[in-house]
Short mmCIF file of C-alpha atoms in Angstrom, two decimals:
data_model
loop_
_atom_site.label_atom_id
_atom_site.label_comp_id
_atom_site.label_asym_id
_atom_site.label_seq_id
_atom_site.Cartn_x
_atom_site.Cartn_y
_atom_site.Cartn_z
CA MET A 1 80.09 69.93 84.81
CA GLN A 2 81.57 73.30 83.92
CA HIS A 3 85.21 73.16 82.99
CA SER A 4 87.26 76.25 83.79
CA SER A 5 90.13 77.30 81.63
CA PRO A 6 93.63 76.62 83.00
CA THR A 7 95.62 79.04 84.99
CA TYR A 8 98.86 79.92 83.11
CA LEU A 9 101.57 80.16 85.71
CA ALA A 10 104.68 80.16 83.47
CA PRO A 11 105.44 80.08 79.76
CA ALA A 12 106.85 76.60 79.61
CA PRO A 13 106.22 73.69 77.26
CA TYR A 14 103.49 71.33 78.32
CA ALA A 15 104.50 68.02 79.68
CA PRO A 16 102.27 65.08 80.82
CA SER A 17 101.79 64.59 84.54
CA SER A 18 104.69 62.39 85.61
CA SER A 19 107.61 62.42 87.98
CA PRO A 20 109.70 65.49 87.32
CA PRO A 21 113.32 64.90 86.41
CA PRO A 22 115.91 65.60 89.13
CA ARG A 23 116.67 69.28 89.30
CA THR A 24 119.30 69.33 92.08
CA LEU A 25 122.12 70.49 89.89
CA GLY A 26 119.99 73.23 88.18
CA LEU A 27 118.74 74.47 91.51
CA ALA A 28 122.31 74.55 92.86
CA LEU A 29 123.49 76.55 89.85
CA PHE A 30 120.56 78.87 90.24
CA ALA A 31 121.33 79.40 93.91
CA THR A 32 124.82 80.68 93.03
CA ARG A 33 123.23 84.00 92.10
CA TRP A 34 123.38 84.79 95.79
CA LEU A 35 127.12 85.03 95.45
CA GLN A 36 126.53 88.42 93.85
CA ALA A 37 124.67 89.78 96.93
CA PRO A 38 127.91 90.71 98.81
CA LEU A 39 129.06 92.66 95.72
CA TYR A 40 125.94 94.86 95.83
CA PHE A 41 126.45 95.41 99.59
CA GLY A 42 130.02 96.45 98.72
CA LEU A 43 128.61 98.98 96.34
CA VAL A 44 126.42 100.28 99.19
CA ALA A 45 129.63 100.94 101.13
CA VAL A 46 130.97 102.84 98.11
CA GLN A 47 127.75 104.87 98.17
CA GLY A 48 128.61 105.83 101.74
CA VAL A 49 132.07 106.96 100.62
CA TYR A 50 130.49 109.24 98.02
CA VAL A 51 128.11 110.70 100.60
CA TYR A 52 131.19 111.54 102.75
CA LYS A 53 132.96 113.01 99.66
CA PHE A 54 129.90 115.16 98.83
CA PHE A 55 129.63 116.77 102.25
CA TYR A 56 133.45 117.19 102.49
CA GLU A 57 133.52 119.12 99.17
CA LEU A 58 130.40 121.08 100.20
CA TRP A 59 132.00 122.10 103.50
CA LYS A 60 135.15 123.24 101.69
CA LEU A 61 133.02 125.36 99.31
CA ILE A 62 131.11 126.95 102.17
CA LEU A 63 134.33 127.77 104.09
CA THR A 64 136.00 129.30 100.99
CA CYS A 65 132.89 131.42 100.20
CA VAL A 66 132.62 132.63 103.82
CA GLY A 67 136.27 133.49 103.85
CA GLY A 68 135.87 135.60 100.72
CA ARG A 69 138.43 133.61 98.71
CA ALA A 70 136.01 132.03 96.20
CA THR A 71 136.23 133.19 92.64
CA GLU A 72 133.46 132.60 90.12
CA THR A 73 135.50 129.93 88.42
CA TYR A 74 136.19 128.19 91.70
CA VAL A 75 132.47 128.16 92.61
CA MET A 76 131.50 126.75 89.22
CA LEU A 77 134.13 124.03 89.44
CA ALA A 78 133.11 123.18 93.03
CA VAL A 79 129.42 122.92 92.05
CA LEU A 80 130.23 120.76 89.04
CA LYS A 81 132.26 118.53 91.35
CA LEU A 82 129.22 118.13 93.62
CA VAL A 83 126.98 117.44 90.64
CA ASP A 84 129.55 114.85 89.49
CA VAL A 85 129.43 113.10 92.82
CA VAL A 86 125.64 113.08 92.80
CA MET A 87 125.47 111.61 89.31
CA ILE A 88 127.94 108.86 90.17
CA ALA A 89 125.84 108.11 93.29
CA ASN A 90 122.80 107.88 91.02
CA LEU A 91 124.62 105.48 88.80
CA LEU A 92 125.51 103.36 91.86
CA ILE A 93 121.84 103.29 92.99
CA MET A 94 120.87 102.14 89.49
CA VAL A 95 123.41 99.36 89.52
CA ILE A 96 122.64 98.28 93.11
CA VAL A 97 118.86 98.24 92.95
CA GLY A 98 118.38 97.41 89.26
CA GLY A 99 121.17 94.85 89.13
CA TYR A 100 120.01 93.05 92.31
CA GLU A 101 116.40 93.07 91.08
CA THR A 102 117.45 91.75 87.66
CA PHE A 103 120.13 89.20 88.45
CA VAL A 104 119.68 88.12 92.14
CA SER A 105 116.15 88.43 93.56
CA ARG A 106 113.04 90.55 93.50
CA ILE A 107 112.95 93.26 96.10
CA GLY A 108 109.15 93.45 96.25
CA LEU A 109 108.77 97.14 95.77
CA GLN A 110 105.60 96.85 93.61
CA GLY A 111 103.14 99.35 94.96
CA HIS A 112 105.60 101.12 97.25
CA ARG A 113 105.02 104.84 97.02
CA ASP A 114 108.76 105.49 96.54
CA GLN A 115 109.31 102.86 93.87
CA PRO A 116 111.55 104.29 91.11
CA GLU A 117 109.77 104.71 87.80
CA TRP A 118 112.43 102.88 85.84
CA LEU A 119 112.37 99.84 88.19
CA SER A 120 108.84 98.81 87.13
CA HIS A 121 110.13 97.82 83.68
CA VAL A 122 113.76 97.10 84.38
CA ASN A 123 115.48 94.33 82.40
CA PRO A 124 119.05 93.79 81.26
CA ASN A 125 118.52 95.86 78.08
CA VAL A 126 116.90 98.80 79.88
CA LEU A 127 119.57 98.64 82.60
CA LYS A 128 122.39 98.77 80.06
CA VAL A 129 120.93 101.75 78.22
CA LYS A 130 120.28 103.71 81.48
CA LEU A 131 123.79 102.99 82.68
CA ALA A 132 125.24 104.13 79.37
CA THR A 133 123.25 107.38 79.45
CA ALA A 134 124.31 107.92 83.04
CA ILE A 135 127.93 107.56 82.02
CA VAL A 136 127.36 110.03 79.19
CA GLY A 137 125.99 112.51 81.77
CA ILE A 138 129.03 112.04 84.00
CA SER A 139 131.36 112.48 81.11
CA SER A 140 129.53 115.67 80.14
CA VAL A 141 130.14 117.10 83.58
CA HIS A 142 133.87 116.20 83.38
CA LEU A 143 134.15 117.86 79.95
CA LEU A 144 132.37 120.94 81.22
CA GLN A 145 134.81 121.17 84.08
CA MET A 146 137.66 121.14 81.56
CA PHE A 147 136.13 124.00 79.51
CA VAL A 148 135.32 126.02 82.69
CA ASP A 149 138.94 125.74 83.74
CA VAL A 150 140.24 126.03 80.16
CA HIS A 151 143.19 128.27 81.12
CA ARG A 152 144.69 125.52 83.25
CA THR A 153 143.76 122.66 80.89
CA SER A 154 146.10 121.63 78.09
CA ARG A 155 144.83 121.39 74.50
CA HIS A 156 145.86 117.77 74.55
CA SER A 157 143.56 117.02 77.52
CA LEU A 158 140.67 118.98 75.90
CA LEU A 159 141.08 117.07 72.64
CA TRP A 160 141.16 113.64 74.27
CA GLY A 161 138.35 114.58 76.68
CA THR A 162 136.14 115.52 73.80
CA VAL A 163 137.02 112.34 71.78
CA ILE A 164 136.31 110.11 74.82
CA HIS A 165 133.01 111.90 75.48
CA MET A 166 131.95 111.41 71.87
CA ALA A 167 132.81 107.75 72.09
CA PHE A 168 130.55 107.46 75.16
CA ILE A 169 127.74 109.13 73.21
CA VAL A 170 128.14 106.82 70.18
CA SER A 171 128.27 103.74 72.44
CA ALA A 172 125.10 104.74 74.24
CA ALA A 173 123.33 105.47 70.93
CA ILE A 174 124.31 102.02 69.58
CA LEU A 175 123.11 100.31 72.79
CA ALA A 176 119.79 102.16 72.62
CA TYR A 177 119.37 101.23 68.98
CA MET A 178 120.19 97.59 69.56
CA SER A 179 117.97 97.20 72.64
CA GLY A 180 114.76 97.90 70.64
CA PRO A 181 114.98 94.98 68.23
CA MET A 182 116.34 92.73 70.98
CA ALA A 183 113.44 93.54 73.27
CA ALA A 184 110.91 93.06 70.46
CA ARG A 185 112.41 89.70 69.52
CA ALA A 186 112.30 88.60 73.19
CA ASP A 187 108.58 89.57 73.42
CA GLN A 188 107.86 87.70 70.17
CA ILE A 189 109.55 84.56 71.47
CA HIS A 190 107.77 84.85 74.77
CA SER A 191 104.39 85.18 73.01
CA GLU A 192 105.10 82.16 70.78
CA ILE A 193 106.04 80.05 73.79
CA GLN A 194 102.90 81.13 75.66
CA GLN A 195 100.73 80.34 72.57
CA GLN A 196 102.30 76.87 72.24
CA TYR A 197 101.84 76.28 75.95
CA ARG A 198 98.14 77.23 75.86
CA GLU A 199 97.53 75.04 72.78
CA ALA A 200 99.23 72.07 74.48
CA HIS A 201 97.09 72.53 77.59
CA SER A 202 93.98 72.92 75.49
CA ARG A 203 94.71 69.59 73.75
CA ALA A 204 95.28 67.88 77.07
CA ASP A 205 92.10 69.26 78.54
CA ASP A 206 90.03 68.14 75.55
CA GLN A 207 91.13 64.59 76.28
CA ASP A 208 90.04 64.85 79.93
CA ALA A 209 86.74 66.79 79.79
CA PRO A 210 84.54 68.65 77.36
CA ALA A 211 85.24 72.35 77.10
CA SER A 212 82.82 74.75 78.85
CA PRO A 213 80.61 76.63 76.39
CA SER A 214 81.21 79.77 78.41
CA THR A 215 84.94 79.57 77.92
CA PRO A 216 85.94 81.69 74.88
CA PRO A 217 88.38 80.25 72.40
CA PRO A 218 91.89 81.55 72.62
CA GLY A 219 92.42 84.57 70.37
CA PRO A 220 95.56 86.37 69.31
CA THR A 221 97.80 87.04 72.30
CA ALA A 222 98.45 90.61 73.45
CA ALA A 223 101.79 89.55 75.05
CA ILE A 224 100.09 89.87 78.46
CA PRO A 225 102.07 88.18 81.22
CA ALA A 226 100.60 85.20 82.99
CA PRO A 227 99.61 85.57 86.64
CA ARG A 228 102.53 85.53 89.06
CA THR A 229 101.04 83.18 91.57
CA GLY A 230 98.39 80.47 91.83
CA GLU A 231 96.99 81.33 95.23
CA PRO A 232 94.77 78.78 96.99
CA GLY A 233 91.10 79.57 97.06
CA ALA A 234 91.13 81.26 93.68
CA GLU A 235 88.07 79.43 92.42
CA SER A 236 86.00 80.48 95.45
CA ARG A 237 87.11 84.11 94.98
CA ILE A 238 86.16 83.98 91.29
CA THR A 239 82.73 82.61 92.17
CA GLU A 240 82.24 85.21 94.90
CA ALA A 241 83.15 88.04 92.50
CA GLY A 242 79.99 87.58 90.44
CA PHE A 243 81.58 87.87 87.00
CA PRO A 244 79.03 87.64 84.13
CA SER A 245 81.42 85.18 82.42
CA ARG A 246 84.94 83.94 82.97
CA THR A 247 87.07 85.80 80.37
CA LEU A 248 90.82 85.97 80.54
CA LEU A 249 93.28 88.64 79.51
CA GLU A 250 95.02 86.00 77.43
CA HIS A 251 91.89 85.46 75.32
CA PHE A 252 91.44 89.10 74.35
CA ASP A 253 91.44 89.65 70.61
CA ALA A 254 94.06 92.43 70.50
CA ASP A 255 93.69 92.78 66.71
CA HIS A 256 90.06 93.84 66.91
CA PRO A 257 90.15 97.33 68.38
CA ARG A 258 91.56 100.02 66.09
CA LEU A 259 92.99 101.75 69.14
CA PHE A 260 94.60 99.44 71.66
CA ASP A 261 97.68 99.97 73.87
CA ARG A 262 99.25 96.49 74.27
CA GLU A 263 101.99 97.70 76.55
CA ARG A 264 99.60 99.40 78.96
CA ILE A 265 97.41 96.31 79.20
CA ALA A 266 100.46 94.12 79.73
CA ARG A 267 101.51 96.46 82.56
CA LEU A 268 98.05 96.35 84.09
CA GLY A 269 98.14 92.54 83.90
CA LYS A 270 100.99 92.60 86.44
CA LEU A 271 98.46 94.05 88.98
CA ASP A 272 100.81 96.71 90.27
CA PHE A 273 97.94 99.22 90.11
CA LEU A 274 96.06 97.01 92.59
CA ILE A 275 98.89 96.93 95.13
CA ALA A 276 99.27 100.72 94.77
CA ARG A 277 95.46 101.12 95.24
CA HIS A 278 95.13 102.99 91.99
CA ASN A 279 92.17 102.80 89.54
CA VAL A 280 91.59 101.79 85.92
CA VAL A 281 89.02 103.33 83.54
CA PHE A 282 88.24 101.58 80.24
CA THR A 283 86.38 103.83 77.81
CA GLY A 284 85.14 103.31 74.30
CA PRO A 285 82.12 102.37 72.14
CA PRO A 286 80.08 99.25 72.94
CA GLY A 287 81.53 95.96 71.84
CA THR A 288 85.20 96.97 71.92
CA GLY A 289 86.18 94.68 74.82
CA LYS A 290 85.94 96.89 77.89
CA THR A 291 84.08 94.38 80.01
CA HIS A 292 86.31 91.56 78.76
CA LEU A 293 89.42 93.38 79.93
CA ALA A 294 87.78 94.45 83.21
CA VAL A 295 86.74 90.84 84.00
CA GLY A 296 90.18 89.58 82.87
CA LEU A 297 91.86 91.84 85.43
CA GLY A 298 89.36 90.73 88.00
CA VAL A 299 90.03 87.02 87.36
CA ARG A 300 93.78 87.73 87.38
CA ALA A 301 93.37 89.54 90.79
CA CYS A 302 91.38 86.53 92.20
CA GLU A 303 94.10 84.15 91.01
CA SER A 304 96.70 86.31 92.74
CA GLY A 305 94.96 86.27 96.13
CA HIS A 306 92.73 89.38 96.02
CA ARG A 307 88.97 89.46 96.70
CA VAL A 308 87.01 91.11 93.80
CA LEU A 309 83.40 92.26 93.44
CA PHE A 310 81.79 92.88 90.04
CA ALA A 311 78.50 94.58 89.25
CA THR A 312 77.06 96.91 86.62
CA ALA A 313 76.64 100.59 87.49
CA ALA A 314 72.89 100.11 87.79
CA GLU A 315 73.38 97.17 90.13
CA TRP A 316 75.82 99.24 92.28
CA ALA A 317 73.19 101.99 92.43
CA VAL A 318 70.59 99.57 93.72
CA ARG A 319 72.96 98.08 96.25
CA LEU A 320 74.13 101.49 97.65
CA SER A 321 70.58 102.84 97.61
CA GLY A 322 69.34 99.81 99.58
CA ALA A 323 72.11 100.18 102.12
CA ARG A 324 71.26 103.89 102.60
CA THR A 325 67.52 103.13 103.02
CA ALA A 326 68.36 100.48 105.67
CA GLY A 327 70.55 103.01 107.48
CA ARG A 328 73.73 100.98 107.02
CA LEU A 329 75.56 102.80 104.20
CA ASP A 330 78.69 103.47 106.32
CA GLN A 331 78.76 99.78 107.30
CA GLU A 332 78.35 98.76 103.64
CA LEU A 333 81.27 100.93 102.56
CA THR A 334 83.39 99.56 105.37
CA GLU A 335 82.53 95.93 104.39
CA LEU A 336 83.58 96.73 100.83
CA ASP A 337 87.10 97.54 102.15
CA GLY A 338 87.52 93.79 102.39
CA TYR A 339 87.66 93.67 98.60
CA GLY A 340 90.89 94.66 96.96
CA LEU A 341 89.13 95.45 93.68
CA LEU A 342 85.65 96.66 92.84
CA ILE A 343 84.51 96.61 89.21
CA VAL A 344 81.82 99.03 88.00
CA ASP A 345 80.66 98.00 84.56
CA GLU A 346 78.65 99.89 81.91
CA ILE A 347 78.74 103.47 83.23
CA GLY A 348 76.97 105.75 80.70
CA TYR A 349 74.12 103.53 79.55
CA VAL A 350 71.74 104.60 82.36
CA PRO A 351 71.63 108.21 83.69
CA PHE A 352 71.65 108.82 87.46
CA ASP A 353 69.92 111.46 89.50
CA ALA A 354 71.64 113.64 92.08
CA ASP A 355 70.88 111.27 94.99
CA THR A 356 72.38 108.29 93.24
CA THR A 357 75.33 110.39 92.09
CA ALA A 358 75.95 111.30 95.74
CA LEU A 359 76.00 107.62 96.63
CA PHE A 360 78.63 106.91 93.87
CA PHE A 361 80.66 109.86 95.16
CA GLN A 362 80.63 108.39 98.64
CA LEU A 363 81.81 105.03 97.28
CA VAL A 364 84.66 106.58 95.25
CA ALA A 365 85.63 108.97 98.06
CA HIS A 366 85.68 106.13 100.63
CA ARG A 367 87.78 103.91 98.34
CA TYR A 368 90.29 106.70 97.60
CA GLN A 369 93.78 105.28 98.44
CA ARG A 370 92.06 102.39 100.28
CA GLY A 371 91.31 100.14 97.36
CA SER A 372 91.14 99.97 93.57
CA ILE A 373 88.19 100.46 91.29
CA VAL A 374 87.96 99.37 87.68
CA VAL A 375 85.32 101.20 85.61
CA THR A 376 84.04 100.61 82.12
CA GLY A 377 82.00 103.14 80.18
CA ASP A 378 81.29 104.70 76.86
CA ARG A 379 82.89 108.07 77.75
CA PRO A 380 85.86 109.27 79.81
CA PRO A 381 85.51 110.72 83.36
CA GLY A 382 85.71 114.27 81.95
CA ARG A 383 82.29 113.77 80.36
CA TRP A 384 80.54 112.12 83.35
CA ASP A 385 78.49 115.28 83.87
CA GLU A 386 76.41 113.88 80.99
CA ILE A 387 75.63 110.76 83.12
CA PHE A 388 75.64 111.89 86.72
CA SER A 389 73.62 114.80 88.04
CA GLY A 390 74.33 117.22 90.87
CA PRO A 391 77.47 118.96 92.18
CA ALA A 392 79.07 115.64 93.24
CA ALA A 393 79.63 114.48 89.63
CA ALA A 394 82.74 116.60 88.90
CA ALA A 395 84.21 115.80 92.31
CA MET A 396 83.67 112.07 91.85
CA ALA A 397 85.25 112.01 88.41
CA ASP A 398 88.24 114.01 89.68
CA ARG A 399 88.71 111.72 92.70
CA LEU A 400 88.44 108.52 90.63
CA ALA A 401 90.81 109.75 87.82
CA HIS A 402 93.44 111.13 90.18
CA HIS A 403 95.43 107.90 90.43
CA ALA A 404 93.98 106.10 87.44
CA GLU A 405 95.03 104.53 84.19
CA ILE A 406 92.62 105.77 81.45
CA VAL A 407 92.60 103.16 78.70
CA ARG A 408 90.82 104.10 75.44
CA LEU A 409 89.48 101.37 73.13
CA ASP A 410 88.11 102.32 69.76
CA GLY A 411 86.65 100.28 66.90
CA ASP A 412 83.51 98.54 65.61
CA SER A 413 81.46 96.36 67.95
CA TYR A 414 82.95 92.86 68.20
CA ARG A 415 79.46 91.39 68.57
CA THR A 416 78.22 93.22 65.46
CA ARG A 417 81.22 92.03 63.51
CA ARG A 418 80.51 88.41 64.46
CA LEU A 419 76.83 88.72 63.43
CA THR A 420 77.87 90.20 60.09
CA ALA A 421 80.44 87.53 59.50
CA GLY A 422 77.84 84.85 60.28
CA ALA A 423 75.15 86.32 58.00
#
C-alpha cells in the first residue's frame, strides 16, 4: 500500500496520539486579544477626526486664496499642514490594519485587489520599522514648517526641533538595523522546529508502515511555510490532479540550484498568487527542480482546498486539439474554469506549430484573471517565439506574464549530479 507523506499543518513538536491536555486556561488567555479590538475601532474614530480636520484646513485655504489674502508663505504652510494630516492618517491606517492583523485576528485580505503591499509580509518587526519611518516623515514635515516660517520661529525652537528630528532618525535606523538579525533568527528557529517536527513524524510513520518508494527523502528546508489548512478531500484532489509524483515544497533541495530565491518560493507557498488568480513561471535548465516546485505548489493547493490539473505541454496540446476536433473547445475551456490551478510542464522541449500555438493562446486568454497557471520551461516567456509559431506567440507570452511571478532556477542537473555521485 502506498504511503503518502504527512501534511505539515503547524511547526510543533511531535507528540504521540493521546488525550490532549486541558487547554481551557490557554484558550481563555488567547481570547483576551479581542480586548484590543475596541482600541482599533477607537483609532478609526480618530481617523474620522483627521478627515474632518483635512477638509476644514482645505476649505480655509481655498477661501483665503479666493479672497486674495494668501501669501506664498501662507500657502506653503497650509499645504504642509494638509500633508501632515495625510501622513498622520497614513500612520493610523498602518496601526489599525497592521496591528489588528498582527495581534488580534487575520482580516482575510489575501488576493484582494486593494490589499496593501506591506500587509502581505507584515509582522511586529516590519510594523515597528514602518511606524518609525512614518514618524520620521511626519517630523520632517514639522521641521520644514518651522524653516518655511523661520521669521516667526525662535532659534530655540529650531534647535530643539532639529535635535528631536535627528533623534527620530537615529531611532528608526537602530530599529531597522535590529529587525534584520531578529527576523533572520526567527526564521532559523522556525526552520529548526519544522525540521525536528518532520523527523519526529518520519520516525513515527516508519513504525506504522513502510515508506513509499515514490516519496523523496526530506532535504534541506527552504523555510517554506506549511499549508495553512488541511481541507477534507485533499487526497482525492491530489489523485485527480494527475501529478507524475508526489513531491512537496518542504522536500526541495534548496542548496542545489546556484540561483534560487528562497523568499519568493516561501511567498508562493502561501498561495496568495492562487487567490489573486496570478500565474507562476519557473524557468531554467533541465534538472534544476522546476517540476518539483510546480508539483509542490500543486499539492499545496490541493491540500488547501483547490482543484488542480497537471499535464506536460505536449499533453495539453493533444487535449486541446482533441477538444477542437470534436467541436467542444469552448466547453473544454469552460470546464477547466472549475480548476483553480492548471500546471503546464516542460514548455520548450517540443516545438509547436501555428495551430497549436493558437490553442495555447485561447487557453491562456480564457484563464486570464479567471484562474492561475503554473508553467515550467527551459526559457522565459520573452523567448517563447523560439517554441511557438505564428502571431499568437507574442500575445500569449504577454498575457501569461502580465500578472506572473517569473522564478529563475540555475545550476547543474540534479539527476546528472546523482548519477555522477553514484558512479
